[in-house]
Amino acid sequence: MFRMLTKTSVTLGSRAAGWVRTMGSHQLLVPPPEALSKPLSVPKRLLLGPGPSNLAPRVLAAGGLRMIGHMQKEMFQIMDEIKQGIQYVFQTRNPLTLVVSGSGHCAMETALFNLLEPGDSFLVGANGIWGMRAAEIAERIGARVHQMIKEPGEHYTLREVEEGLARHKPVLLFLTHGESSTGVMQPLDGFGELCRRYQCLFLVDSVASLGGVPIYMDQQGIDILYSGSQKVLNAPPGISLISFSDKAKHKVYSRKTKPVSFYMDITYLAKLWGCEGKTRVVHHTTPVISLYCLRESLALISEQAIRLPTVTTVTVPAGYNWRDIVSYVLDHFNIEISGGLGPSEEKVLRIGLMGSNATTENVDLLAKALREALQHCPKNKL
């Protein structure tokens, strides 16, 4: 219809012709927005807030790939690769692992909508906004919510949580791994075993921490883990990652009532994502382009080797002799760094940041020294 109207506008000439454009007996009462006649303009910006973060170049390029149908075999292959990537970053073998078509907040609701029924006891670590949100969502479901209130900046101990488990006998415990509203990281070791002893499922929010802080879903006894795409993963916002243990899956599949949301019903999402065998069932149209980006983000993480935090190895730039760089840094800045050793000899620079030496000032000084070294040291152009 609007293409026909566009042709009509050319015939009428300028906008002075007025809005007498019709389709049948109807007039257009709302004109085309003036702003949409201009090219889209987005500023170049370094995103150093709590999220979203800048997209990695490879992720950005994935967003420009061509569209394919969301229920085609090629898309299923991409979805399977994404599931494997999630299992890797979560460190889990859970078959019920998938992507939710919504932000990290949507993943929170997906977890709570599927796990809680009216009357269920729910124990929440409320030491920031995300625990408070979880509590409100659970109240809307009709669960009996018990909040463990903490001042901003505080975390939970095993003893404090065990007291709550013993007193309230919850079916579910919620803790936020990375509380972005207060900047606190919650230790997770031991809480999974504690929940097992009290026959309680363990739900963890890792939206702000996944990829930046180690997390081991299976080894730490986490039953439900979710995260978002837009923070450390450097993917576009609007999709989220979630995984359910077999115990959590049993709780979902043995519900007495249906989840309050059809869109977030895990029993349907599992069939869409191939978690219930090879046959896939249409549930909703997945965000294909965003999934491309997430796939590349997970690929980037999986390609990173486990790095030693105390000694950083930097590849010697092509054309330079590592000895020249090491000598320049020492002679002009009085900083000692080393070349490679054994299999890495002549290939890398080894930089140690240990104990009291690991400061921002030292990193900045070394970065300045290396920049100058590359400007002044001879470079072989061959």
PDB file of C-alpha atoms in Angstrom, residues 41-157:
ATOM      1  CA  SER A  41      23.171   8.472  12.205  1.00  0.00           C
ATOM      2  CA  VAL A  42      24.872   6.668  15.093  1.00  0.00           C
ATOM      3  CA  PRO A  43      27.762   8.267  17.034  1.00  0.00           C
ATOM      4  CA  LYS A  44      31.070   6.489  17.448  1.00  0.00           C
ATOM      5  CA  ARG A  45      31.291   5.791  21.143  1.00  0.00           C
ATOM      6  CA  LEU A  46      33.386   3.815  23.622  1.00  0.00           C
ATOM      7  CA  LEU A  47      30.922   2.017  25.898  1.00  0.00           C
ATOM      8  CA  LEU A  48      32.443   1.745  29.376  1.00  0.00           C
ATOM      9  CA  GLY A  49      29.232   1.546  31.384  1.00  0.00           C
ATOM     10  CA  PRO A  50      27.776  -1.615  32.966  1.00  0.00           C
ATOM     11  CA  GLY A  51      26.404  -2.728  29.582  1.00  0.00           C
ATOM     12  CA  PRO A  52      25.820  -2.947  26.724  1.00  0.00           C
ATOM     13  CA  SER A  53      29.421  -3.086  25.561  1.00  0.00           C
ATOM     14  CA  ASN A  54      30.984  -2.463  22.161  1.00  0.00           C
ATOM     15  CA  LEU A  55      30.640  -5.279  19.657  1.00  0.00           C
ATOM     16  CA  ALA A  56      33.789  -7.103  18.628  1.00  0.00           C
ATOM     17  CA  PRO A  57      34.539  -6.522  14.897  1.00  0.00           C
ATOM     18  CA  ARG A  58      33.777 -10.147  14.074  1.00  0.00           C
ATOM     19  CA  VAL A  59      30.446  -9.948  15.894  1.00  0.00           C
ATOM     20  CA  LEU A  60      29.600  -6.692  14.129  1.00  0.00           C
ATOM     21  CA  ALA A  61      30.357  -8.299  10.763  1.00  0.00           C
ATOM     22  CA  ALA A  62      28.050 -11.224  11.587  1.00  0.00           C
ATOM     23  CA  GLY A  63      25.194  -8.743  11.957  1.00  0.00           C
ATOM     24  CA  GLY A  64      25.540  -7.886   8.264  1.00  0.00           C
ATOM     25  CA  LEU A  65      25.098 -11.436   6.978  1.00  0.00           C
ATOM     26  CA  ARG A  66      22.069 -12.349   4.898  1.00  0.00           C
ATOM     27  CA  MET A  67      18.837 -13.509   6.471  1.00  0.00           C
ATOM     28  CA  ILE A  68      17.722 -17.137   6.305  1.00  0.00           C
ATOM     29  CA  GLY A  69      14.550 -18.779   7.556  1.00  0.00           C
ATOM     30  CA  HIS A  70      14.469 -19.535  11.265  1.00  0.00           C
ATOM     31  CA  MET A  71      13.230 -23.097  10.730  1.00  0.00           C
ATOM     32  CA  GLN A  72      15.697 -24.134   8.021  1.00  0.00           C
ATOM     33  CA  LYS A  73      18.377 -26.798   8.483  1.00  0.00           C
ATOM     34  CA  GLU A  74      21.155 -24.235   8.116  1.00  0.00           C
ATOM     35  CA  MET A  75      19.690 -22.252  11.004  1.00  0.00           C
ATOM     36  CA  PHE A  76      19.325 -25.399  13.093  1.00  0.00           C
ATOM     37  CA  GLN A  77      23.045 -26.010  12.608  1.00  0.00           C
ATOM     38  CA  ILE A  78      23.816 -22.505  13.865  1.00  0.00           C
ATOM     39  CA  MET A  79      21.508 -23.041  16.843  1.00  0.00           C
ATOM     40  CA  ASP A  80      23.258 -26.315  17.680  1.00  0.00           C
ATOM     41  CA  GLU A  81      26.633 -24.556  17.555  1.00  0.00           C
ATOM     42  CA  ILE A  82      25.293 -21.858  19.871  1.00  0.00           C
ATOM     43  CA  LYS A  83      24.094 -24.501  22.343  1.00  0.00           C
ATOM     44  CA  GLN A  84      27.556 -26.061  22.353  1.00  0.00           C
ATOM     45  CA  GLY A  85      29.067 -22.622  22.936  1.00  0.00           C
ATOM     46  CA  ILE A  86      26.752 -21.979  25.881  1.00  0.00           C
ATOM     47  CA  GLN A  87      27.622 -25.358  27.375  1.00  0.00           C
ATOM     48  CA  TYR A  88      31.280 -24.372  27.098  1.00  0.00           C
ATOM     49  CA  VAL A  89      31.028 -20.907  28.694  1.00  0.00           C
ATOM     50  CA  PHE A  90      28.669 -22.259  31.390  1.00  0.00           C
ATOM     51  CA  GLN A  91      30.843 -25.376  31.817  1.00  0.00           C
ATOM     52  CA  THR A  92      27.845 -27.702  31.774  1.00  0.00           C
ATOM     53  CA  ARG A  93      26.715 -30.839  29.985  1.00  0.00           C
ATOM     54  CA  ASN A  94      23.025 -30.044  30.463  1.00  0.00           C
ATOM     55  CA  PRO A  95      21.018 -31.037  27.359  1.00  0.00           C
ATOM     56  CA  LEU A  96      18.388 -28.406  28.256  1.00  0.00           C
ATOM     57  CA  THR A  97      20.525 -25.445  27.243  1.00  0.00           C
ATOM     58  CA  LEU A  98      19.244 -22.764  24.887  1.00  0.00           C
ATOM     59  CA  VAL A  99      18.752 -19.096  24.017  1.00  0.00           C
ATOM     60  CA  VAL A 100      15.772 -17.025  25.143  1.00  0.00           C
ATOM     61  CA  SER A 101      14.545 -14.420  22.652  1.00  0.00           C
ATOM     62  CA  GLY A 102      14.723 -11.572  25.133  1.00  0.00           C
ATOM     63  CA  SER A 103      17.219  -9.732  27.335  1.00  0.00           C
ATOM     64  CA  GLY A 104      18.762 -11.069  30.528  1.00  0.00           C
ATOM     65  CA  HIS A 105      15.704  -9.838  32.394  1.00  0.00           C
ATOM     66  CA  CYS A 106      13.629 -12.091  30.142  1.00  0.00           C
ATOM     67  CA  ALA A 107      15.862 -15.028  31.096  1.00  0.00           C
ATOM     68  CA  MET A 108      15.223 -14.251  34.767  1.00  0.00           C
ATOM     69  CA  GLU A 109      11.493 -14.357  34.148  1.00  0.00           C
ATOM     70  CA  THR A 110      11.854 -17.535  32.079  1.00  0.00           C
ATOM     71  CA  ALA A 111      13.576 -19.246  34.993  1.00  0.00           C
ATOM     72  CA  LEU A 112      11.101 -18.066  37.609  1.00  0.00           C
ATOM     73  CA  PHE A 113       7.961 -18.577  35.501  1.00  0.00           C
ATOM     74  CA  ASN A 114       8.936 -22.183  34.825  1.00  0.00           C
ATOM     75  CA  LEU A 115      10.274 -23.131  38.252  1.00  0.00           C
ATOM     76  CA  LEU A 116       7.832 -21.485  40.641  1.00  0.00           C
ATOM     77  CA  GLU A 117       4.163 -22.227  41.197  1.00  0.00           C
ATOM     78  CA  PRO A 118       1.712 -20.448  43.499  1.00  0.00           C
ATOM     79  CA  GLY A 119       2.520 -21.275  47.096  1.00  0.00           C
ATOM     80  CA  ASP A 120       6.121 -22.374  46.477  1.00  0.00           C
ATOM     81  CA  SER A 121       8.675 -21.117  49.004  1.00  0.00           C
ATOM     82  CA  PHE A 122      11.373 -18.976  47.347  1.00  0.00           C
ATOM     83  CA  LEU A 123      14.542 -17.765  49.077  1.00  0.00           C
ATOM     84  CA  VAL A 124      16.107 -14.669  47.477  1.00  0.00           C
ATOM     85  CA  GLY A 125      19.439 -13.008  48.026  1.00  0.00           C
ATOM     86  CA  ALA A 126      18.418  -9.346  47.835  1.00  0.00           C
ATOM     87  CA  ASN A 127      21.693  -7.411  48.019  1.00  0.00           C
ATOM     88  CA  GLY A 128      20.969  -5.299  44.940  1.00  0.00           C
ATOM     89  CA  ILE A 129      18.421  -4.560  42.253  1.00  0.00           C
ATOM     90  CA  TRP A 130      18.445  -7.995  40.622  1.00  0.00           C
ATOM     91  CA  GLY A 131      17.530  -9.902  43.740  1.00  0.00           C
ATOM     92  CA  MET A 132      14.806  -7.339  44.378  1.00  0.00           C
ATOM     93  CA  ARG A 133      13.492  -7.838  40.839  1.00  0.00           C
ATOM     94  CA  ALA A 134      13.482 -11.617  41.266  1.00  0.00           C
ATOM     95  CA  ALA A 135      11.494 -11.214  44.470  1.00  0.00           C
ATOM     96  CA  GLU A 136       8.890  -9.008  42.773  1.00  0.00           C
ATOM     97  CA  ILE A 137       8.466 -11.401  39.849  1.00  0.00           C
ATOM     98  CA  ALA A 138       8.013 -14.326  42.230  1.00  0.00           C
ATOM     99  CA  GLU A 139       5.413 -12.388  44.232  1.00  0.00           C
ATOM    100  CA  ARG A 140       3.436 -11.837  41.026  1.00  0.00           C
ATOM    101  CA  ILE A 141       3.525 -15.584  40.415  1.00  0.00           C
ATOM    102  CA  GLY A 142       2.090 -16.155  43.874  1.00  0.00           C
ATOM    103  CA  ALA A 143       5.146 -17.729  45.476  1.00  0.00           C
ATOM    104  CA  ARG A 144       5.941 -17.278  49.158  1.00  0.00           C
ATOM    105  CA  VAL A 145       8.979 -14.999  48.905  1.00  0.00           C
ATOM    106  CA  HIS A 146      11.605 -14.776  51.640  1.00  0.00           C
ATOM    107  CA  GLN A 147      14.190 -12.059  51.063  1.00  0.00           C
ATOM    108  CA  MET A 148      17.617 -12.115  52.674  1.00  0.00           C
ATOM    109  CA  ILE A 149      18.217  -8.366  52.803  1.00  0.00           C
ATOM    110  CA  LYS A 150      21.785  -7.103  52.630  1.00  0.00           C
ATOM    111  CA  GLU A 151      23.238  -3.622  52.485  1.00  0.00           C
ATOM    112  CA  PRO A 152      24.702  -2.598  49.098  1.00  0.00           C
ATOM    113  CA  GLY A 153      28.236  -3.919  48.792  1.00  0.00           C
ATOM    114  CA  GLU A 154      27.682  -7.021  50.941  1.00  0.00           C
ATOM    115  CA  HIS A 155      27.540 -10.679  49.883  1.00  0.00           C
ATOM    116  CA  TYR A 156      26.164 -13.901  51.400  1.00  0.00           C
ATOM    117  CA  THR A 157      28.008 -16.505  53.440  1.00  0.00           C
TER     118      THR A 157
END
